[in-house]
CSV table of C-alpha atoms and ligand atoms in Angstrom, one decimal:
chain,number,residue,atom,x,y,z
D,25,UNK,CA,14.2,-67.0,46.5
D,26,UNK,CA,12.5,-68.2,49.6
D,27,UNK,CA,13.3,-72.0,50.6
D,28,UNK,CA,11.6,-74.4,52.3
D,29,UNK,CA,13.6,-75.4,55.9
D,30,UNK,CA,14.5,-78.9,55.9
D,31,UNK,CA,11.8,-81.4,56.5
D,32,UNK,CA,11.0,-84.9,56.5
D,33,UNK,CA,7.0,-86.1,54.8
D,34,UNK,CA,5.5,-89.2,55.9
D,35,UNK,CA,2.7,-90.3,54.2
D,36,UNK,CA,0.2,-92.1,56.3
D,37,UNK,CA,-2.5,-94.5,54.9
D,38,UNK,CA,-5.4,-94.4,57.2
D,39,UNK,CA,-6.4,-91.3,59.4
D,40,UNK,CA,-6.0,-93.4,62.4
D,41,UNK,CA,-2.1,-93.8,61.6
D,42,UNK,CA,-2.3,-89.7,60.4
D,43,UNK,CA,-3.6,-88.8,64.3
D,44,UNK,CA,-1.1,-91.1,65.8
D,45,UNK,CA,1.4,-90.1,64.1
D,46,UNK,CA,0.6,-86.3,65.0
D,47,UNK,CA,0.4,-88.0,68.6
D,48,UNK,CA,3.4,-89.4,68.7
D,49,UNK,CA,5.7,-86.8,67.1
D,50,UNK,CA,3.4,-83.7,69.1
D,51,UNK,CA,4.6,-80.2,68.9
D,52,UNK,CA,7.1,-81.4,65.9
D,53,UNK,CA,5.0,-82.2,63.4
D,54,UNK,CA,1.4,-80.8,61.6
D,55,UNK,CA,-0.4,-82.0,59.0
D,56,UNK,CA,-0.9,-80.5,55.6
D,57,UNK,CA,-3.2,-81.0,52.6
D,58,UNK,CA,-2.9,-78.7,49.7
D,59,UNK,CA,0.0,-76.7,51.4
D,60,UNK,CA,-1.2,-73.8,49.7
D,61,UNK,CA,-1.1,-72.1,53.3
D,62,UNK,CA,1.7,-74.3,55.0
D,63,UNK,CA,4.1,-74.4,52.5
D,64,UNK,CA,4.5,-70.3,52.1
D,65,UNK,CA,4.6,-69.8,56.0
D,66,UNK,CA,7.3,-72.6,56.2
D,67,UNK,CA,9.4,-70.5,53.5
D,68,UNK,CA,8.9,-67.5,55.7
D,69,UNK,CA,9.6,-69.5,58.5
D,70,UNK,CA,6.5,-69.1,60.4
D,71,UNK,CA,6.5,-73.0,61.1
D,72,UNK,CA,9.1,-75.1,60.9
D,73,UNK,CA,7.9,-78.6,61.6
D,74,UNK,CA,10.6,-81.1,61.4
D,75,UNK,CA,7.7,-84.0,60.2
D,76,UNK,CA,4.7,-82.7,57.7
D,77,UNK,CA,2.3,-85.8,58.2
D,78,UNK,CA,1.0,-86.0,54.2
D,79,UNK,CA,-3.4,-85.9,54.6
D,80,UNK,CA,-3.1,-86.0,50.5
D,81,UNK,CA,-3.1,-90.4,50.4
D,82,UNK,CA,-6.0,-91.0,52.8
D,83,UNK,CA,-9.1,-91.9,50.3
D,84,UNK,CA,-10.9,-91.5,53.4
D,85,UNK,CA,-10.6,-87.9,53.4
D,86,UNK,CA,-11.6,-87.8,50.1
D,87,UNK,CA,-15.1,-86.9,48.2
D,88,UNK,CA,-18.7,-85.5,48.6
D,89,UNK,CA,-21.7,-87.2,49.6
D,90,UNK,CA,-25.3,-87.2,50.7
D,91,UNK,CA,-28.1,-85.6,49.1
D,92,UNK,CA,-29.9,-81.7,50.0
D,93,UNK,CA,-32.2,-83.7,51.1
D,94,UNK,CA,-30.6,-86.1,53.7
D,95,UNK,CA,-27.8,-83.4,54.3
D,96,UNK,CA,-24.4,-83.7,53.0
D,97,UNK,CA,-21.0,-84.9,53.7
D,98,UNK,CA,-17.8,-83.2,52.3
D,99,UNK,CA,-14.4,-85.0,53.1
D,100,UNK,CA,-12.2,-82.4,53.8
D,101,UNK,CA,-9.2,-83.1,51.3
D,102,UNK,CA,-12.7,-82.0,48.8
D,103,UNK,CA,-10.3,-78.9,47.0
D,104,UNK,CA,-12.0,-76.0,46.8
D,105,UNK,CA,-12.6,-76.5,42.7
D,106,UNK,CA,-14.7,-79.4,43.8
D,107,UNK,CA,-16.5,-78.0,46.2
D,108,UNK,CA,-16.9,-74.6,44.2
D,109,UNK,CA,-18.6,-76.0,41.1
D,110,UNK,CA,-20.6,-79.0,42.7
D,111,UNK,CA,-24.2,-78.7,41.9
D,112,UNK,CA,-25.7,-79.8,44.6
D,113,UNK,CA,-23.5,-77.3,46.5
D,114,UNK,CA,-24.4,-74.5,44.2
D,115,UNK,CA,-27.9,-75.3,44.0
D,116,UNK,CA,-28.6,-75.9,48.2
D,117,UNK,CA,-25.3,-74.4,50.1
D,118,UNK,CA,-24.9,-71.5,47.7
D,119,UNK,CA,-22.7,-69.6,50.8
D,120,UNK,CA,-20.2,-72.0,50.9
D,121,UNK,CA,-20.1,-72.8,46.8
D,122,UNK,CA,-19.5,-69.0,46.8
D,123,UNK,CA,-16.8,-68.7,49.5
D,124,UNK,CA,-15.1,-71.6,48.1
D,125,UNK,CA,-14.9,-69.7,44.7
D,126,UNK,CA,-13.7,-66.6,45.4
D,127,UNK,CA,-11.0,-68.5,47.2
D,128,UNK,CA,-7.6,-66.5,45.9
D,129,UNK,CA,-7.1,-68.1,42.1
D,130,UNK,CA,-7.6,-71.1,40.3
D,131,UNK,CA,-4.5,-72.2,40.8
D,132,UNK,CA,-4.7,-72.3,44.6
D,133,UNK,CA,-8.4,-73.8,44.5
D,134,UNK,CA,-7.5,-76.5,42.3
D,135,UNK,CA,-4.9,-77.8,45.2
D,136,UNK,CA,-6.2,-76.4,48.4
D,137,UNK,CA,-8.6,-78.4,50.2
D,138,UNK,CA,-11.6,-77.7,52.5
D,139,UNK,CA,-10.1,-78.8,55.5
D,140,UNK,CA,-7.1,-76.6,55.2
D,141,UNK,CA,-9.0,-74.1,54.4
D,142,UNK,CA,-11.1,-74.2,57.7
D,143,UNK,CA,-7.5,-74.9,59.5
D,144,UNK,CA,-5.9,-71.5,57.8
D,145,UNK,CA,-3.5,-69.8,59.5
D,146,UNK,CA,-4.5,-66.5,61.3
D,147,UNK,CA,-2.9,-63.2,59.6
D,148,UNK,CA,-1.4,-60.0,60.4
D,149,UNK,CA,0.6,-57.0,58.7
D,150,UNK,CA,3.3,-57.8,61.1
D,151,UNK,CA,3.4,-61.9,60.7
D,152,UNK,CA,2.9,-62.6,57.0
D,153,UNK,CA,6.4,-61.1,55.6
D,154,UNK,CA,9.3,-63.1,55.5
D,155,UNK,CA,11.9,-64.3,58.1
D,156,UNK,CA,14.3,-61.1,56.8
D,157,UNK,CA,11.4,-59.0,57.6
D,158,UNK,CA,9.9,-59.8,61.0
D,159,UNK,CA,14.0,-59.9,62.4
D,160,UNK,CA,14.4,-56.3,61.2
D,161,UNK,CA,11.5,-55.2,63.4
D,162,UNK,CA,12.3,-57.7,66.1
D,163,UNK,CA,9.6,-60.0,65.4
D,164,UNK,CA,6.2,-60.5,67.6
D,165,UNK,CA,4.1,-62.6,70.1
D,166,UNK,CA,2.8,-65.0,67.1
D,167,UNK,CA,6.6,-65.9,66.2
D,168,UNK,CA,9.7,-65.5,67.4
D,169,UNK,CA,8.5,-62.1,69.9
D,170,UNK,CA,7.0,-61.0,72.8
D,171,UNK,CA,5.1,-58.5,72.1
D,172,UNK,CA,2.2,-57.0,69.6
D,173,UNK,CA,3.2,-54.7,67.3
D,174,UNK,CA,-0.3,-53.6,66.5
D,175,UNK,CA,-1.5,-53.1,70.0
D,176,UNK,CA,1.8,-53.2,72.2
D,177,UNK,CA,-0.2,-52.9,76.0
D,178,UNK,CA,-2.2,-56.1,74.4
D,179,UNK,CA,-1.5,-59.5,76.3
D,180,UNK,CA,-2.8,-61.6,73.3
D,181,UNK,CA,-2.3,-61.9,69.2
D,182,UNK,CA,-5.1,-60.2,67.2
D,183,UNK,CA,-4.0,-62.0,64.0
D,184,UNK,CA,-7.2,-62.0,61.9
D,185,UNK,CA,-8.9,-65.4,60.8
D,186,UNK,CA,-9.2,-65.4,57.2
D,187,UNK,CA,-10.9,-68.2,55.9
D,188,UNK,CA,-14.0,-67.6,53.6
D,189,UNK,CA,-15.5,-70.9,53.8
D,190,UNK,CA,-16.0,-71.0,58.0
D,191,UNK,CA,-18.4,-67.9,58.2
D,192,UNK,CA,-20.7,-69.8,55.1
D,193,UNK,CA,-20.8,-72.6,56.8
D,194,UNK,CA,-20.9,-71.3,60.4
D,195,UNK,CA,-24.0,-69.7,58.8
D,196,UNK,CA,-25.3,-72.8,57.0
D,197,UNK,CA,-25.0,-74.8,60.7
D,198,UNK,CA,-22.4,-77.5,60.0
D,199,UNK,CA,-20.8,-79.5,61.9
D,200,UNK,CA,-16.8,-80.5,61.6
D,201,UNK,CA,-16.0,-84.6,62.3
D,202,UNK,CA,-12.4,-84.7,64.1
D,203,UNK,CA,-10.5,-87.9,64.3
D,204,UNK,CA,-7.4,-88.4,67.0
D,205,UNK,CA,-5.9,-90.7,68.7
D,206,UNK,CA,-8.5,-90.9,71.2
D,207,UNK,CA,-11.2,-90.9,68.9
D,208,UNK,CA,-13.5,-88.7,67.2
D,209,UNK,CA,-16.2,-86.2,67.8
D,210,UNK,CA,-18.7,-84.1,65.7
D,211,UNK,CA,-18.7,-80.4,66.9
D,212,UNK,CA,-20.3,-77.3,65.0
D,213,UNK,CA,-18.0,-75.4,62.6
D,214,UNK,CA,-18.6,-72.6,64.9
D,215,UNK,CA,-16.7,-74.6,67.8
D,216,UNK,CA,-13.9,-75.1,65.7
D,217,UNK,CA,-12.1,-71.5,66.9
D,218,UNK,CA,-11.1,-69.4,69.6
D,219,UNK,CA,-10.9,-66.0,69.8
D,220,UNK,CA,-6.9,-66.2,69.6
D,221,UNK,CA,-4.5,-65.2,67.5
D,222,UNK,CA,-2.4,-67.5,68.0
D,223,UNK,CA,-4.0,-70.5,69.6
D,224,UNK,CA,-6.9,-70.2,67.0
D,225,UNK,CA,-8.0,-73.7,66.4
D,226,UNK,CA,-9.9,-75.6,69.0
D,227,UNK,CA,-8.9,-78.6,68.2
D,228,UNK,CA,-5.9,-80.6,69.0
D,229,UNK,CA,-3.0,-80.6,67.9
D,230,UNK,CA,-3.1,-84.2,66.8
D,231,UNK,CA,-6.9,-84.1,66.0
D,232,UNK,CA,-7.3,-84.5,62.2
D,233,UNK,CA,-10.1,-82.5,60.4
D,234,UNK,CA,-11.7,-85.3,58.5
D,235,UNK,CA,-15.1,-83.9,57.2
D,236,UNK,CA,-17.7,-81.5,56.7
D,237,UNK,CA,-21.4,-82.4,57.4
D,238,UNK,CA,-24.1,-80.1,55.8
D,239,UNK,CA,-27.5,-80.2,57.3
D,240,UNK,CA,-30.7,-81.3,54.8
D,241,UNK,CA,-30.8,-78.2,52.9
D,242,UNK,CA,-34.6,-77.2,53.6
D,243,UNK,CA,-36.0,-74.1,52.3
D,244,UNK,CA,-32.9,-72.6,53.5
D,245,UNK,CA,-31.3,-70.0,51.2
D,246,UNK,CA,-28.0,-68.4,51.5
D,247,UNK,CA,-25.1,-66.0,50.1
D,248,UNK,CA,-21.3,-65.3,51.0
D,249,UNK,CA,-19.8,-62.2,49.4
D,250,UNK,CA,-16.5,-60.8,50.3
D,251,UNK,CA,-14.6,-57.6,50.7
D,252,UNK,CA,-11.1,-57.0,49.4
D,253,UNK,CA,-8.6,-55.1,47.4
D,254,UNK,CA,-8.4,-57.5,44.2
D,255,UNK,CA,-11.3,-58.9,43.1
D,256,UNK,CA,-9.4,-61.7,41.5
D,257,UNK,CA,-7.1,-62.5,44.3
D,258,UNK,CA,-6.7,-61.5,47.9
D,259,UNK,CA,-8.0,-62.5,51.2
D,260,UNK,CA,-11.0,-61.2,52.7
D,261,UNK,CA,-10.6,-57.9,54.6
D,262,UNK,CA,-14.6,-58.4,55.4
D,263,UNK,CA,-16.4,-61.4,54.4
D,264,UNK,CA,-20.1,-61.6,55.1
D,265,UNK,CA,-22.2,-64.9,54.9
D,266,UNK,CA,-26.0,-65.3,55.3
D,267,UNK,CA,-28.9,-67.6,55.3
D,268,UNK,CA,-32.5,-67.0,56.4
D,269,UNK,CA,-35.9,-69.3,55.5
D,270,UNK,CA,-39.0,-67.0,55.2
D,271,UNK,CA,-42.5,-67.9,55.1
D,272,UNK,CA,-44.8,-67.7,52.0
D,273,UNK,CA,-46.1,-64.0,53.2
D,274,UNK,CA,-42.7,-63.0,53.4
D,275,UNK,CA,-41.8,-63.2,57.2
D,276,UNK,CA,-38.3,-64.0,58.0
D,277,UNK,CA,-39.1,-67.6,59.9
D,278,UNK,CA,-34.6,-68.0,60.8
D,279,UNK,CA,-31.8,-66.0,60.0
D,280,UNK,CA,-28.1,-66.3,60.6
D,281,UNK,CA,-25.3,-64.1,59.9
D,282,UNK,CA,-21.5,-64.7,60.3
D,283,UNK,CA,-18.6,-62.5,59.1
D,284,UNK,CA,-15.3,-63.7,58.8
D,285,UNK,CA,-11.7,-61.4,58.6
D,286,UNK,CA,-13.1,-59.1,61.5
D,287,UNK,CA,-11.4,-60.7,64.5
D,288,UNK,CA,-9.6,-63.4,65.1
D,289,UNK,CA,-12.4,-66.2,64.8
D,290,UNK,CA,-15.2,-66.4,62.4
D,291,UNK,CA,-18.1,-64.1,64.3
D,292,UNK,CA,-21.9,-65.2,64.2
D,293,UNK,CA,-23.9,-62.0,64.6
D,294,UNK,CA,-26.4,-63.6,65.8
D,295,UNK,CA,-28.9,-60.7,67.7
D,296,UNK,CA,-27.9,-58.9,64.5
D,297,UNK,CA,-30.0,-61.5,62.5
D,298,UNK,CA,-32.5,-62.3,65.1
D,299,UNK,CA,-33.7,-58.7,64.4
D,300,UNK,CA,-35.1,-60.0,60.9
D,301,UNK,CA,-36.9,-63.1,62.8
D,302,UNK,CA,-40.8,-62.7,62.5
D,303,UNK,CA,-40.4,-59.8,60.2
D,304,UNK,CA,-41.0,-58.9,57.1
D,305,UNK,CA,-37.8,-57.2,55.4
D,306,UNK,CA,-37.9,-53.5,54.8
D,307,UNK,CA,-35.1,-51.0,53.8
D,308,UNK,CA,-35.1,-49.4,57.1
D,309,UNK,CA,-34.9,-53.1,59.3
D,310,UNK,CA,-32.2,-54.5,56.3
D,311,UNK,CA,-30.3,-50.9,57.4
D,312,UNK,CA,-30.7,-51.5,61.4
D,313,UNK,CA,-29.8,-55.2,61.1
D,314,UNK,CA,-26.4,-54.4,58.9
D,315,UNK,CA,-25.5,-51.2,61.5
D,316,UNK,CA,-26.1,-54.1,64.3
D,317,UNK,CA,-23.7,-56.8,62.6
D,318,UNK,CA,-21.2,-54.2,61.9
D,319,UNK,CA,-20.7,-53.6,65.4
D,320,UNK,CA,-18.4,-56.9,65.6
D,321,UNK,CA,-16.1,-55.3,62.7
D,322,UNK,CA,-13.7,-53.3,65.1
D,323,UNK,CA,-10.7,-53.4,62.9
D,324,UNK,CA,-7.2,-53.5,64.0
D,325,UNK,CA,-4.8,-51.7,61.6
D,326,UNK,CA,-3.0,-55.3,60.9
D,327,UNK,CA,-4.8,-56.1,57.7
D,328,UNK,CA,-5.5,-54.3,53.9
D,329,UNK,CA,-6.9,-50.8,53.2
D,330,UNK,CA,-7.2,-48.2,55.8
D,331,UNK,CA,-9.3,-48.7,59.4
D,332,UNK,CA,-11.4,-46.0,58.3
D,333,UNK,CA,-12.4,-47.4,54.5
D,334,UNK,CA,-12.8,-50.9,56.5
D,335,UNK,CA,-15.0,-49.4,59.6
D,336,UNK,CA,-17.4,-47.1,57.1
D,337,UNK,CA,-17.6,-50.0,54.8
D,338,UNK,CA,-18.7,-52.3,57.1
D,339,UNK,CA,-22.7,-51.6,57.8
D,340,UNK,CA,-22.9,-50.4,53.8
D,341,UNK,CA,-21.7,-53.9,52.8
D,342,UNK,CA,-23.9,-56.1,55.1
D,343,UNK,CA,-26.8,-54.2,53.9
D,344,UNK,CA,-26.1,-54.5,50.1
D,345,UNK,CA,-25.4,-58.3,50.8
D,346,UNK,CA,-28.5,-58.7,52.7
D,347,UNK,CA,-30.4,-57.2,50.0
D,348,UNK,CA,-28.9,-59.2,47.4
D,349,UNK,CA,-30.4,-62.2,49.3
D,350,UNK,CA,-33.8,-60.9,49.9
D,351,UNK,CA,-34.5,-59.2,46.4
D,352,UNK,CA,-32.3,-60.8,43.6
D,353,UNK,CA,-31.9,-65.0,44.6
V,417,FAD,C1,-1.6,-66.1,47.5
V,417,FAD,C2,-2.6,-66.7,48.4
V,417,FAD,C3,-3.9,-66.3,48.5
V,417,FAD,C4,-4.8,-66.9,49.3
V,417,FAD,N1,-6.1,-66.4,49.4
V,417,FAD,C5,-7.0,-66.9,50.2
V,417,FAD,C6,-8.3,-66.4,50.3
V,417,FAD,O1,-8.7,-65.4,49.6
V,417,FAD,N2,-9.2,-66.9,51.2
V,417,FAD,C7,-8.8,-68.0,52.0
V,417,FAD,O2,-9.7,-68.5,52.8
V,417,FAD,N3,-7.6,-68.6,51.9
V,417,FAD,C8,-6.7,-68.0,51.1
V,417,FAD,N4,-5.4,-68.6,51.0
V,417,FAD,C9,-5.0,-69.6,51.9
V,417,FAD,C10,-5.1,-71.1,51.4
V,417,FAD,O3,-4.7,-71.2,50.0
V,417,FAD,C11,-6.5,-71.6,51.4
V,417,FAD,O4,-7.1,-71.3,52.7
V,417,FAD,C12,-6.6,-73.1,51.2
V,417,FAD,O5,-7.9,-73.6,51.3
V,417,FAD,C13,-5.8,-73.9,52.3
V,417,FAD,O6,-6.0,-75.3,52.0
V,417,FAD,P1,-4.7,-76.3,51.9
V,417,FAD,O7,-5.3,-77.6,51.7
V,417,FAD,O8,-3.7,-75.8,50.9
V,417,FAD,O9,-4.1,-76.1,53.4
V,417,FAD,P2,-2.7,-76.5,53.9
V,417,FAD,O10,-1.7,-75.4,53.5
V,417,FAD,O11,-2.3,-77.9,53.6
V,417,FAD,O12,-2.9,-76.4,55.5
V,417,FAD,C14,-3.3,-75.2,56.1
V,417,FAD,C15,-3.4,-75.4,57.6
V,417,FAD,O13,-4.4,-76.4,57.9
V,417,FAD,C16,-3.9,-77.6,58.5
V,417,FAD,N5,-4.6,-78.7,58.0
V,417,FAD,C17,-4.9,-78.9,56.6
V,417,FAD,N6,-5.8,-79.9,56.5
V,417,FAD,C18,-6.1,-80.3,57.7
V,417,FAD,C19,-7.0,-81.3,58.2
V,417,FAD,N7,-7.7,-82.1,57.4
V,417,FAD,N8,-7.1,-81.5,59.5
V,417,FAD,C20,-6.3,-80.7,60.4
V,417,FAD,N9,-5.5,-79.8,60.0
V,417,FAD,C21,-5.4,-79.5,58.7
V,417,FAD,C22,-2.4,-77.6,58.2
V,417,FAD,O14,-1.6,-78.2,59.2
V,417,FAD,C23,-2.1,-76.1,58.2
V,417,FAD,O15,-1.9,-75.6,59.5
V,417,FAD,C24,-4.5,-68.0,50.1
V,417,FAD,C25,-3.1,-68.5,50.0
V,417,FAD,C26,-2.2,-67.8,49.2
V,417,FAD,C27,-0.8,-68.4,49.1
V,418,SF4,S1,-1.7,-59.1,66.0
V,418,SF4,FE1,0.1,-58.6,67.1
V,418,SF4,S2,1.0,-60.5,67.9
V,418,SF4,FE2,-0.6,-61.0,66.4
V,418,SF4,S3,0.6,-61.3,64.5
V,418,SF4,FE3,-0.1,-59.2,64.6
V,418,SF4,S4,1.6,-58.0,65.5
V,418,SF4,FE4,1.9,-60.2,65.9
């Protein structure tokens, strides 16, 4: 059985004390929400923080506002059940309802949260296996190494970014309120990453995550659909998120596209959907526009299935999710 390493889990009551807390304790303590991500890495000893600053308390955090119209607010302990099945969600932001529902299991949406879920953990064949594991092969750059094992001449991590719900709402154009202890800022989901594997966050170490705003909803529609082994289960090994607007004739007025599990940041293909803007949608532009996105899937062999099944996969999947937005939503 894998243990937890010995911790101790303060439970702050405003954000404020959360971020100062972070502050004050810096590279020995982190935050967590659900723990559905946190909790396994700390058995596999991927982190080891000696103080887990509790997010769970702070009512702050907690609920979803605002209207389609207005735009909406999602506080990011909002668990991934919540923000799955809320109608106004469904109904205006299908993308992220959908990402937030194919989440792993019930189980793991009922306790993981939003927030966490944009602050997952990068991963890798070689990083997510226990402590046992990684010693036998004499570990790497992310933890413990110095060295990638999937591209040893590399100077950097290629850990993949996992999350399903940053590419939806990357695509959807929200924007990610941080708090710290020198205040707090609103930046776009998109500016939330770097292309790291490691040092994948953009945001501080003692910067709390504290909501989600949505953008009124407009005549905005959208879809997230993922790639994976098990349907019922697994991370994404591609997931693809879109939203477009089109004109009453037809004409594709905006489009966005953003795939997530390709590198190690969510990636907006964006010429890829400018291709559709000012057009009207036919089999052969759907075709050309998926080939175009699938030029940022360059896979690594560090995650599920084969290079090859992921690489051919790639443009068939982007077309058959952009189709399912233009024909059958
Ligand atoms: C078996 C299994 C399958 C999974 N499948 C998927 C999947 O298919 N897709 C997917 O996207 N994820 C998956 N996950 C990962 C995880 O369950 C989800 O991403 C979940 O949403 C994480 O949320 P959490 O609240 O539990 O995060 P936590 O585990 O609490 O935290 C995750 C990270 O985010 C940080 N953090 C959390 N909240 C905040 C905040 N408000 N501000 C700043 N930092 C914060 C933590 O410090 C930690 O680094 C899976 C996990 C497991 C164990
Ligand atoms: S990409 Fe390389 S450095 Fe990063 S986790 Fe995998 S093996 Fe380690």
């Amino acid at each position: 059985m894998l243990r937890l390493p010995p911790f101790q889990y303060i439970a702050p009551r405003t954000i404020d004390e959360a971020a100062q807390l972070l502050a004050d304790y810096g590279d020995q303590a982190m935050p967590v929400a659900g723990g559905t991500d946190l909790y396994p890495n700390m058995k596999r000893r991927q982190f080891t923080p000696e103080i887990l600053v509790g997010l769970r308390g702070l009512r702050e955090l907690r609920g979803i506002g605002g209207d389609p119209a207005q735009g909406m607010t999602i506080g990011a302990l909002a668990t991934l059940t919540e923000v799955a099945n809320h109608p106004a969600i469904r109904q205006f932001y299908p993308a992220l309802a959908q990402a937030a529902g194919l989440v792993s299991a019930p189980q793991l949406r009922n306790v993981g949260t939003l927030g966490g879920n944009l602050c997952v953990d990068t991963r890798c064949n070689y990083y997510n296996q226990t402590e046992f594991w990684r010693h036998s092969i004499g570990y790497c750059m992310k933890k413990d190494g110095d060295i990638c094992l999937v591209a040893p001449g590399s100077p950097r991590c290629w850990a993949v970014s996992s999350s399903d719900c940053a590419p939806a709402l990357i695509t959807l154009q929200a924007q990610a309120r941080l708090v710290g202890p020198r205040g707090e800022r609103l930046i776009p989901v998109a500016a939330l990453y770097h292309d790291d594997g490691i040092a994948y966050l953009a945001k501080q170490r003692d910067e709390i995550l504290a909501e989600v705003q949505l953008p009124p909803a407009g005549s905005w529609r959208s879809i997230y659909r993922k790639l994976r082994r098990r349907g019922s289960f697994d991370f994404p090994i591609l997931g693809v998120a879109a939203a477009l607007r089109q004109d009453a004739d037809g004409t594709v007025r905006d489009a966005r596209i953003a795939l997530g599990a390709v590198a190690s940041h969510p990636v907006e293909a964006a010429e890829a959907a400018q291709m559709l803007e000012g057009q009207r949608p036919t089999p052969e532009l759907l075709e050309a526009v998926a080939a175009a996105a699938a030029r940022w899937a360059k896979p690594l062999d560090n995650t599920d299935l084969t290079i090859n099944y992921r690489k051919q996969m790639a443009p068939v999947y982007l077309r058959r999710v952009l189709e399912e937005l233009l024909y059958e939503q």
